[in-house]
PDB file of C-alpha atoms in Angstrom:
ATOM      1  CA  MET A   1       3.549 181.552  -5.301  1.00  0.00           C
ATOM      2  CA  ASP A   2       4.265 181.236  -9.009  1.00  0.00           C
ATOM      3  CA  SER A   3       5.298 177.589  -8.497  1.00  0.00           C
ATOM      4  CA  LEU A   4       2.151 176.749  -6.617  1.00  0.00           C
ATOM      5  CA  ARG A   5      -0.064 178.457  -9.162  1.00  0.00           C
ATOM      6  CA  ARG A   6       1.713 176.693 -12.055  1.00  0.00           C
ATOM      7  CA  LEU A   7       1.493 173.251 -10.453  1.00  0.00           C
ATOM      8  CA  LEU A   8      -2.182 173.659  -9.576  1.00  0.00           C
ATOM      9  CA  ARG A   9      -2.918 174.760 -13.137  1.00  0.00           C
ATOM     10  CA  GLU A  10      -1.102 171.716 -14.508  1.00  0.00           C
ATOM     11  CA  GLY A  11      -3.097 169.454 -12.198  1.00  0.00           C
ATOM     12  CA  ALA A  12      -6.374 171.105 -13.248  1.00  0.00           C
ATOM     13  CA  ILE A  13      -5.571 170.547 -16.903  1.00  0.00           C
ATOM     14  CA  ILE A  14      -4.880 166.852 -16.246  1.00  0.00           C
ATOM     15  CA  TYR A  15      -8.151 166.539 -14.348  1.00  0.00           C
ATOM     16  CA  GLU A  16     -10.135 168.191 -17.156  1.00  0.00           C
ATOM     17  CA  ALA A  17      -8.569 165.873 -19.742  1.00  0.00           C
ATOM     18  CA  ARG A  18      -9.517 162.806 -17.703  1.00  0.00           C
ATOM     19  CA  ARG A  19     -13.011 164.244 -17.162  1.00  0.00           C
ATOM     20  CA  ASN A  20     -13.433 164.440 -20.931  1.00  0.00           C
ATOM     21  CA  PHE A  21     -12.255 160.847 -21.311  1.00  0.00           C
ATOM     22  CA  ILE A  22     -14.844 159.712 -18.745  1.00  0.00           C
ATOM     23  CA  LEU A  23     -17.538 161.107 -21.019  1.00  0.00           C
ATOM     24  CA  GLN A  24     -16.264 159.032 -23.922  1.00  0.00           C
ATOM     25  CA  SER A  25     -14.784 155.871 -22.437  1.00  0.00           C
ATOM     26  CA  ASP A  26     -15.781 153.113 -19.997  1.00  0.00           C
ATOM     27  CA  ASP A  27     -12.173 152.524 -18.994  1.00  0.00           C
ATOM     28  CA  PRO A  28     -12.074 152.749 -15.135  1.00  0.00           C
ATOM     29  CA  GLU A  29      -8.536 154.119 -15.283  1.00  0.00           C
ATOM     30  CA  HIS A  30      -9.817 157.559 -16.337  1.00  0.00           C
ATOM     31  CA  VAL A  31     -11.860 157.863 -13.144  1.00  0.00           C
ATOM     32  CA  HIS A  32      -8.911 156.708 -11.099  1.00  0.00           C
ATOM     33  CA  GLN A  33      -6.474 159.151 -12.729  1.00  0.00           C
ATOM     34  CA  ALA A  34      -8.946 162.077 -12.394  1.00  0.00           C
ATOM     35  CA  ARG A  35      -9.030 161.379  -8.652  1.00  0.00           C
ATOM     36  CA  VAL A  36      -5.231 161.084  -8.546  1.00  0.00           C
ATOM     37  CA  ALA A  37      -4.919 164.521 -10.192  1.00  0.00           C
ATOM     38  CA  LEU A  38      -7.215 166.042  -7.597  1.00  0.00           C
ATOM     39  CA  ARG A  39      -5.443 164.265  -4.741  1.00  0.00           C
ATOM     40  CA  ARG A  40      -2.038 165.494  -5.945  1.00  0.00           C
ATOM     41  CA  MET A  41      -3.358 169.048  -5.930  1.00  0.00           C
ATOM     42  CA  ARG A  42      -4.678 168.659  -2.373  1.00  0.00           C
ATOM     43  CA  SER A  43      -1.244 167.347  -1.315  1.00  0.00           C
ATOM     44  CA  LEU A  44       0.302 170.468  -2.820  1.00  0.00           C
ATOM     45  CA  LEU A  45      -1.982 172.640  -0.721  1.00  0.00           C
ATOM     46  CA  ARG A  46      -0.907 170.811   2.429  1.00  0.00           C
ATOM     47  CA  GLY A  47       2.738 171.172   1.390  1.00  0.00           C
ATOM     48  CA  PHE A  48       2.323 174.917   0.892  1.00  0.00           C
ATOM     49  CA  ASP A  49       0.434 175.233   4.184  1.00  0.00           C
ATOM     50  CA  GLY A  50       0.783 178.682   5.709  1.00  0.00           C
ATOM     51  CA  MET A  51       1.678 180.460   2.453  1.00  0.00           C
ATOM     52  CA  LEU A  52      -1.877 181.241   1.393  1.00  0.00           C
ATOM     53  CA  THR A  53      -4.487 182.705   3.703  1.00  0.00           C
ATOM     54  CA  GLY A  54      -6.721 180.149   5.365  1.00  0.00           C
ATOM     55  CA  GLU A  55      -9.698 181.475   3.415  1.00  0.00           C
ATOM     56  CA  SER A  56      -7.938 180.934   0.067  1.00  0.00           C
ATOM     57  CA  THR A  57      -6.645 177.484   1.004  1.00  0.00           C
ATOM     58  CA  SER A  58     -10.085 176.394   2.158  1.00  0.00           C
ATOM     59  CA  ALA A  59     -11.724 177.695  -0.999  1.00  0.00           C
ATOM     60  CA  ILE A  60      -9.411 175.650  -3.238  1.00  0.00           C
ATOM     61  CA  ASN A  61      -9.457 172.571  -1.014  1.00  0.00           C
ATOM     62  CA  ASP A  62     -13.285 172.604  -0.815  1.00  0.00           C
ATOM     63  CA  LEU A  63     -13.453 172.848  -4.595  1.00  0.00           C
ATOM     64  CA  LEU A  64     -11.078 169.903  -5.042  1.00  0.00           C
ATOM     65  CA  ALA A  65     -12.787 167.845  -2.320  1.00  0.00           C
ATOM     66  CA  LYS A  66     -16.191 168.322  -3.964  1.00  0.00           C
ATOM     67  CA  LYS A  67     -14.933 167.017  -7.287  1.00  0.00           C
ATOM     68  CA  PHE A  68     -13.103 164.168  -5.563  1.00  0.00           C
ATOM     69  CA  ARG A  69     -16.263 163.060  -3.791  1.00  0.00           C
ATOM     70  CA  GLU A  70     -18.203 163.296  -7.038  1.00  0.00           C
ATOM     71  CA  LEU A  71     -16.034 160.586  -8.523  1.00  0.00           C
ATOM     72  CA  GLY A  72     -15.973 158.425  -5.392  1.00  0.00           C
ATOM     73  CA  PRO A  73     -19.031 156.186  -5.852  1.00  0.00           C
ATOM     74  CA  LEU A  74     -18.066 155.251  -9.399  1.00  0.00           C
ATOM     75  CA  ARG A  75     -14.440 154.560  -8.383  1.00  0.00           C
ATOM     76  CA  ASP A  76     -15.622 152.277  -5.562  1.00  0.00           C
ATOM     77  CA  ALA A  77     -17.979 150.469  -7.938  1.00  0.00           C
ATOM     78  CA  ASP A  78     -15.246 150.008 -10.541  1.00  0.00           C
ATOM     79  CA  VAL A  79     -12.868 148.588  -7.897  1.00  0.00           C
ATOM     80  CA  HIS A  80     -15.613 146.206  -6.656  1.00  0.00           C
ATOM     81  CA  ALA A  81     -16.437 145.036 -10.185  1.00  0.00           C
ATOM     82  CA  GLU A  82     -12.789 144.245 -10.857  1.00  0.00           C
ATOM     83  CA  ALA A  83     -12.307 142.507  -7.493  1.00  0.00           C
ATOM     84  CA  VAL A  84     -15.205 140.077  -7.998  1.00  0.00           C
ATOM     85  CA  SER A  85     -14.661 139.488 -11.698  1.00  0.00           C
ATOM     86  CA  GLY A  86     -15.305 135.838 -12.487  1.00  0.00           C
ATOM     87  CA  GLN A  87     -17.113 135.224  -9.189  1.00  0.00           C
ATOM     88  CA  ASP A  88     -20.742 135.216  -8.110  1.00  0.00           C
ATOM     89  CA  GLY A  89     -22.138 138.703  -8.299  1.00  0.00           C
ATOM     90  CA  ALA A  90     -19.790 139.853 -11.057  1.00  0.00           C
ATOM     91  CA  ASP A  91     -22.631 140.748 -13.466  1.00  0.00           C
ATOM     92  CA  GLN A  92     -24.441 142.786 -10.812  1.00  0.00           C
ATOM     93  CA  ALA A  93     -21.213 144.601  -9.947  1.00  0.00           C
ATOM     94  CA  ARG A  94     -20.564 145.551 -13.573  1.00  0.00           C
ATOM     95  CA  GLN A  95     -24.151 146.714 -13.983  1.00  0.00           C
ATOM     96  CA  ALA A  96     -23.930 148.848 -10.831  1.00  0.00           C
ATOM     97  CA  ALA A  97     -20.763 150.499 -12.137  1.00  0.00           C
ATOM     98  CA  ALA A  98     -22.364 151.097 -15.552  1.00  0.00           C
ATOM     99  CA  GLU A  99     -25.359 152.808 -13.952  1.00  0.00           C
ATOM    100  CA  LEU A 100     -23.148 155.066 -11.846  1.00  0.00           C
ATOM    101  CA  ARG A 101     -21.039 155.909 -14.901  1.00  0.00           C
ATOM    102  CA  ALA A 102     -24.135 156.979 -16.796  1.00  0.00           C
ATOM    103  CA  GLN A 103     -25.268 159.128 -13.834  1.00  0.00           C
ATOM    104  CA  LEU A 104     -21.847 160.807 -13.569  1.00  0.00           C
ATOM    105  CA  ARG A 105     -21.751 161.538 -17.294  1.00  0.00           C
ATOM    106  CA  GLN A 106     -25.167 163.152 -17.112  1.00  0.00           C
ATOM    107  CA  ALA A 107     -24.041 165.261 -14.144  1.00  0.00           C
ATOM    108  CA  PHE A 108     -21.007 166.383 -16.140  1.00  0.00           C
ATOM    109  CA  ARG A 109     -23.183 167.336 -19.128  1.00  0.00           C
ATOM    110  CA  ASP A 110     -25.630 169.235 -16.935  1.00  0.00           C
ATOM    111  CA  SER A 111     -22.949 171.181 -15.076  1.00  0.00           C
ATOM    112  CA  THR A 112     -22.600 174.886 -15.814  1.00  0.00           C
ATOM    113  CA  ASP A 113     -19.388 175.289 -13.760  1.00  0.00           C
ATOM    114  CA  LEU A 114     -16.335 176.875 -15.223  1.00  0.00           C
ATOM    115  CA  SER A 115     -13.304 174.643 -15.814  1.00  0.00           C
ATOM    116  CA  LEU A 116     -11.329 173.680 -12.726  1.00  0.00           C
ATOM    117  CA  LYS A 117      -8.380 175.750 -13.973  1.00  0.00           C
ATOM    118  CA  ALA A 118     -10.612 178.824 -14.345  1.00  0.00           C
ATOM    119  CA  GLN A 119     -12.078 178.348 -10.857  1.00  0.00           C
ATOM    120  CA  ILE A 120      -8.595 178.088  -9.276  1.00  0.00           C
ATOM    121  CA  ASP A 121      -7.375 181.118 -11.221  1.00  0.00           C
ATOM    122  CA  ALA A 122     -10.366 183.069  -9.916  1.00  0.00           C
ATOM    123  CA  ILE A 123      -9.399 182.279  -6.330  1.00  0.00           C
ATOM    124  CA  LEU A 124      -5.700 183.092  -6.781  1.00  0.00           C
ATOM    125  CA  HIS A 125      -5.967 186.103  -9.094  1.00  0.00           C
ATOM    126  CA  ASP A 126      -5.522 188.687  -6.305  1.00  0.00           C
ATOM    127  CA  SER A 127      -2.021 188.035  -4.950  1.00  0.00           C
ATOM    128  CA  VAL A 128      -2.320 190.741  -2.325  1.00  0.00           C
ATOM    129  CA  LYS A 129      -5.423 189.091  -0.856  1.00  0.00           C
ATOM    130  CA  VAL A 130      -4.220 185.461  -0.939  1.00  0.00           C
ATOM    131  CA  LEU A 131      -0.756 186.398   0.433  1.00  0.00           C
ATOM    132  CA  ARG A 132      -1.939 188.818   3.107  1.00  0.00           C
ATOM    133  CA  GLY A 133       0.734 189.510   5.736  1.00  0.00           C
ATOM    134  CA  ALA A 134       4.543 189.833   5.764  1.00  0.00           C
ATOM    135  CA  ARG A 135       5.117 186.183   6.709  1.00  0.00           C
ATOM    136  CA  ARG A 136       3.135 184.821   3.758  1.00  0.00           C
ATOM    137  CA  GLN A 137       4.802 187.258   1.393  1.00  0.00           C
ATOM    138  CA  ARG A 138       8.228 186.182   2.613  1.00  0.00           C
ATOM    139  CA  LEU A 139       7.391 182.537   1.985  1.00  0.00           C
ATOM    140  CA  ALA A 140       6.044 183.351  -1.454  1.00  0.00           C
ATOM    141  CA  ARG A 141       9.296 185.109  -2.382  1.00  0.00           C
ATOM    142  CA  ALA A 142      11.546 182.323  -1.109  1.00  0.00           C
ATOM    143  CA  PRO A 143      13.470 180.124  -3.564  1.00  0.00           C
ATOM    144  CA  VAL A 144      11.479 177.045  -4.572  1.00  0.00           C
ATOM    145  CA  THR A 145      14.057 174.736  -2.929  1.00  0.00           C
ATOM    146  CA  ILE A 146      13.324 176.306   0.450  1.00  0.00           C
ATOM    147  CA  ILE A 147       9.579 176.009  -0.076  1.00  0.00           C
ATOM    148  CA  ALA A 148      10.024 172.397  -1.227  1.00  0.00           C
ATOM    149  CA  ALA A 149      12.180 171.480   1.812  1.00  0.00           C
ATOM    150  CA  ARG A 150       9.594 172.962   4.117  1.00  0.00           C
ATOM    151  CA  ALA A 151       6.772 171.068   2.430  1.00  0.00           C
ATOM    152  CA  LEU A 152       8.640 167.754   2.484  1.00  0.00           C
ATOM    153  CA  GLN A 153       9.689 168.100   6.117  1.00  0.00           C
ATOM    154  CA  LEU A 154       6.089 168.852   7.201  1.00  0.00           C
ATOM    155  CA  ALA A 155       4.766 165.787   5.327  1.00  0.00           C
ATOM    156  CA  TRP A 156       7.570 163.555   6.631  1.00  0.00           C
ATOM    157  CA  THR A 157       7.163 164.455  10.300  1.00  0.00           C
ATOM    158  CA  GLU A 158       3.408 163.878  10.009  1.00  0.00           C
ATOM    159  CA  LEU A 159       4.134 160.355   8.741  1.00  0.00           C
ATOM    160  CA  LEU A 160       6.740 159.576  11.420  1.00  0.00           C
ATOM    161  CA  ALA A 161       4.295 160.646  14.121  1.00  0.00           C
ATOM    162  CA  PHE A 162       2.167 157.520  13.389  1.00  0.00           C
ATOM    163  CA  GLY A 163       4.937 155.280  14.764  1.00  0.00           C
ATOM    164  CA  GLY A 164       6.849 152.374  13.317  1.00  0.00           C
ATOM    165  CA  ASP A 165       4.244 149.597  13.372  1.00  0.00           C
ATOM    166  CA  LEU A 166       1.185 150.003  11.181  1.00  0.00           C
ATOM    167  CA  ASP A 167      -0.543 147.049  12.800  1.00  0.00           C
ATOM    168  CA  THR A 168      -0.971 149.074  16.006  1.00  0.00           C
ATOM    169  CA  LEU A 169      -3.087 151.693  14.219  1.00  0.00           C
ATOM    170  CA  SER A 170      -6.888 151.718  14.377  1.00  0.00           C
ATOM    171  CA  PRO A 171      -8.767 151.449  11.069  1.00  0.00           C
ATOM    172  CA  ASP A 172      -9.202 155.227  11.021  1.00  0.00           C
ATOM    173  CA  GLY A 173      -5.571 155.753  12.006  1.00  0.00           C
ATOM    174  CA  LEU A 174      -4.429 153.562   9.138  1.00  0.00           C
ATOM    175  CA  HIS A 175      -6.682 155.475   6.770  1.00  0.00           C
ATOM    176  CA  GLN A 176      -5.186 158.767   7.936  1.00  0.00           C
ATOM    177  CA  PHE A 177      -1.663 157.317   7.572  1.00  0.00           C
ATOM    178  CA  ARG A 178      -2.486 156.308   4.018  1.00  0.00           C
ATOM    179  CA  LYS A 179      -3.572 159.869   3.175  1.00  0.00           C
ATOM    180  CA  ARG A 180      -0.451 161.375   4.677  1.00  0.00           C
ATOM    181  CA  ALA A 181       1.670 158.805   2.780  1.00  0.00           C
ATOM    182  CA  LYS A 182       0.022 160.025  -0.420  1.00  0.00           C
ATOM    183  CA  ASP A 183       0.954 163.606   0.463  1.00  0.00           C
ATOM    184  CA  MET A 184       4.591 162.558   0.906  1.00  0.00           C
ATOM    185  CA  ARG A 185       4.677 160.536  -2.296  1.00  0.00           C
ATOM    186  CA  TYR A 186       3.228 163.304  -4.437  1.00  0.00           C
ATOM    187  CA  LEU A 187       5.475 165.957  -2.883  1.00  0.00           C
ATOM    188  CA  VAL A 188       8.513 163.770  -3.545  1.00  0.00           C
ATOM    189  CA  ASP A 189       7.349 163.406  -7.158  1.00  0.00           C
ATOM    190  CA  TYR A 190       7.075 167.194  -7.436  1.00  0.00           C
ATOM    191  CA  PHE A 191      10.242 168.254  -5.667  1.00  0.00           C
ATOM    192  CA  ALA A 192      12.856 165.494  -5.639  1.00  0.00           C
ATOM    193  CA  PRO A 193      14.397 166.744  -8.942  1.00  0.00           C
ATOM    194  CA  LEU A 194      15.351 169.956  -7.151  1.00  0.00           C
ATOM    195  CA  PHE A 195      17.751 168.164  -4.793  1.00  0.00           C
ATOM    196  CA  PRO A 196      20.960 166.584  -6.100  1.00  0.00           C
ATOM    197  CA  ASP A 197      21.138 164.081  -3.222  1.00  0.00           C
ATOM    198  CA  ALA A 198      17.482 162.952  -3.416  1.00  0.00           C
ATOM    199  CA  SER A 199      17.120 159.285  -2.525  1.00  0.00           C
ATOM    200  CA  GLY A 200      16.253 157.029  -5.425  1.00  0.00           C
ATOM    201  CA  LYS A 201      14.657 154.478  -3.094  1.00  0.00           C
ATOM    202  CA  MET A 202      12.078 156.705  -1.425  1.00  0.00           C
ATOM    203  CA  PRO A 203       9.690 157.080  -4.407  1.00  0.00           C
ATOM    204  CA  LYS A 204       9.703 153.298  -5.018  1.00  0.00           C
ATOM    205  CA  ARG A 205       9.068 152.441  -1.370  1.00  0.00           C
ATOM    206  CA  LEU A 206       6.366 155.071  -1.054  1.00  0.00           C
ATOM    207  CA  SER A 207       4.709 153.644  -4.127  1.00  0.00           C
ATOM    208  CA  GLN A 208       4.924 150.066  -2.789  1.00  0.00           C
ATOM    209  CA  MET A 209       3.469 151.116   0.550  1.00  0.00           C
ATOM    210  CA  GLN A 210       0.702 153.131  -1.054  1.00  0.00           C
ATOM    211  CA  ASP A 211      -0.276 150.276  -3.373  1.00  0.00           C
ATOM    212  CA  ALA A 212      -0.477 147.845  -0.446  1.00  0.00           C
ATOM    213  CA  LEU A 213      -2.486 150.263   1.693  1.00  0.00           C
ATOM    214  CA  GLY A 214      -4.783 150.909  -1.271  1.00  0.00           C
ATOM    215  CA  ILE A 215      -5.666 147.216  -1.319  1.00  0.00           C
ATOM    216  CA  VAL A 216      -6.401 147.289   2.410  1.00  0.00           C
ATOM    217  CA  ASN A 217      -8.575 150.370   1.993  1.00  0.00           C
ATOM    218  CA  ASP A 218     -10.479 148.979  -0.989  1.00  0.00           C
ATOM    219  CA  LEU A 219     -11.328 145.833   0.951  1.00  0.00           C
ATOM    220  CA  ALA A 220     -12.407 147.903   3.969  1.00  0.00           C
ATOM    221  CA  VAL A 221     -14.764 149.925   1.758  1.00  0.00           C
ATOM    222  CA  MET A 222     -16.212 146.738   0.232  1.00  0.00           C
ATOM    223  CA  ARG A 223     -16.615 145.154   3.648  1.00  0.00           C
ATOM    224  CA  GLU A 224     -18.491 148.175   4.955  1.00  0.00           C
ATOM    225  CA  LYS A 225     -20.768 148.322   1.907  1.00  0.00           C
ATOM    226  CA  SER A 226     -21.413 144.574   1.950  1.00  0.00           C
ATOM    227  CA  GLY A 227     -23.018 145.028   5.356  1.00  0.00           C
ATOM    228  CA  GLN A 228     -25.368 147.591   3.859  1.00  0.00           C
ATOM    229  CA  ASP A 229     -26.128 145.949   0.489  1.00  0.00           C
ATOM    230  CA  GLU A 230     -26.399 142.189   0.113  1.00  0.00           C
ATOM    231  CA  GLU A 231     -25.536 142.425  -3.596  1.00  0.00           C
ATOM    232  CA  ILE A 232     -22.038 143.692  -2.745  1.00  0.00           C
ATOM    233  CA  ARG A 233     -19.772 140.715  -2.032  1.00  0.00           C
ATOM    234  CA  LEU A 234     -16.192 140.501  -0.922  1.00  0.00           C
ATOM    235  CA  PRO A 235     -13.703 138.681  -3.168  1.00  0.00           C
ATOM    236  CA  ALA A 236     -13.289 135.013  -2.259  1.00  0.00           C
ATOM    237  CA  ASP A 237      -9.688 135.527  -1.165  1.00  0.00           C
ATOM    238  CA  ALA A 238     -10.273 138.817   0.699  1.00  0.00           C
ATOM    239  CA  GLU A 239      -8.712 137.801   4.006  1.00  0.00           C
ATOM    240  CA  ARG A 240      -5.576 136.364   2.484  1.00  0.00           C
ATOM    241  CA  THR A 241      -5.198 139.340   0.155  1.00  0.00           C
ATOM    242  CA  GLU A 242      -5.593 141.813   3.021  1.00  0.00           C
ATOM    243  CA  ALA A 243      -3.075 139.981   5.236  1.00  0.00           C
ATOM    244  CA  LYS A 244      -0.552 139.952   2.428  1.00  0.00           C
ATOM    245  CA  ALA A 245      -1.078 143.654   1.692  1.00  0.00           C
ATOM    246  CA  ARG A 246      -0.707 144.608   5.359  1.00  0.00           C
ATOM    247  CA  LYS A 247       2.553 142.692   5.613  1.00  0.00           C
ATOM    248  CA  ALA A 248       3.875 144.397   2.435  1.00  0.00           C
ATOM    249  CA  ALA A 249       2.904 147.833   3.756  1.00  0.00           C
ATOM    250  CA  ASN A 250       4.630 147.249   7.086  1.00  0.00           C
ATOM    251  CA  LYS A 251       7.782 145.989   5.356  1.00  0.00           C
ATOM    252  CA  ALA A 252       7.891 149.043   3.079  1.00  0.00           C
ATOM    253  CA  TRP A 253       7.297 151.424   6.008  1.00  0.00           C
ATOM    254  CA  ARG A 254      10.078 149.912   8.111  1.00  0.00           C
ATOM    255  CA  LYS A 255      12.530 150.459   5.280  1.00  0.00           C
ATOM    256  CA  LEU A 256      11.132 153.830   4.364  1.00  0.00           C
ATOM    257  CA  SER A 257      11.190 155.299   7.885  1.00  0.00           C
ATOM    258  CA  SER A 258      14.957 154.876   8.011  1.00  0.00           C
ATOM    259  CA  GLU A 259      15.492 156.873   4.805  1.00  0.00           C
ATOM    260  CA  PRO A 260      17.637 160.040   5.178  1.00  0.00           C
ATOM    261  CA  ALA A 261      15.960 163.428   4.997  1.00  0.00           C
ATOM    262  CA  TRP A 262      17.781 164.430   1.814  1.00  0.00           C
ATOM    263  CA  TRP A 263      15.654 167.583   1.416  1.00  0.00           C
ATOM    264  CA  CYS A 264      17.414 169.129   4.423  1.00  0.00           C
ATOM    265  CA  ASP A 265      20.538 169.606   2.271  1.00  0.00           C
ATOM    266  CA  ILE A 266      19.309 172.782   0.605  1.00  0.00           C
ATOM    267  CA  PRO A 267      21.604 174.094  -2.145  1.00  0.00           C
ATOM    268  CA  PRO A 268      23.225 177.351  -0.909  1.00  0.00           C
ATOM    269  CA  ARG A 269      21.905 180.668  -2.200  1.00  0.00           C
ATOM    270  CA  PRO A 270      24.385 182.915  -3.930  1.00  0.00           C
ATOM    271  CA  THR A 271      25.432 185.931  -1.849  1.00  0.00           C
ATOM    272  CA  LYS A 272      25.791 189.451  -3.119  1.00  0.00           C
ATOM    273  CA  GLY A 273      29.106 190.074  -4.772  1.00  0.00           C
ATOM    274  CA  ALA A 274      29.756 186.393  -5.304  1.00  0.00           C
TER     275      ALA A 274
END
């Protein structure tokens, strides 16, 4: 429980710092990194599934999802502006992003919410309530390596369940796979240092796969919006870029799916009298 609380607090602090930068800077990276911080926290909640009561998990997840959605339109606009830079429609794309950035800043200034860290602390302050039941309390008391192994195995089996060929997945299936791949990547980032035999290749391959799937997703979002708004145009090389990204994602997944489950080798706990 202490590990989860600490990691969520750290994520909230990172989000708040990026939020402050958004108020001061037009750099799209701050919006992106604010969303990454929120997404990493949501992955943690999935990894710790079953430790907190459903009510507590939902309260935190709903809070994070609301803030994630708040940043979504501007992130999509920034991605579109970058993708069509130097092409027809580039000026309109930059202007659309600038208008959404101004709206988001105003919403931030008008908000009377407590900081994200304070809101999470308010949900988790009563350990008896959020850890109700002997099973949850047992999990909360377990060594962090056991909790980490459980979280990694859950995320890994969810990924493997999608099968070995990403091209067979529907657009929604591929989107869900991408989200579960993010869960795995962030949990590896958090917990790999706890395991002496952690694979050095898994983080790199997860990152490669996520980057490729991110390109596919960005183009899918642009394609959907271009059908709704004639001012939104796809990049000139969209089809070639998507095909290349899909090929890279499949290649990374084939290699990744054969990686050993190094988290199953949990360091032994000392016994009494040892």
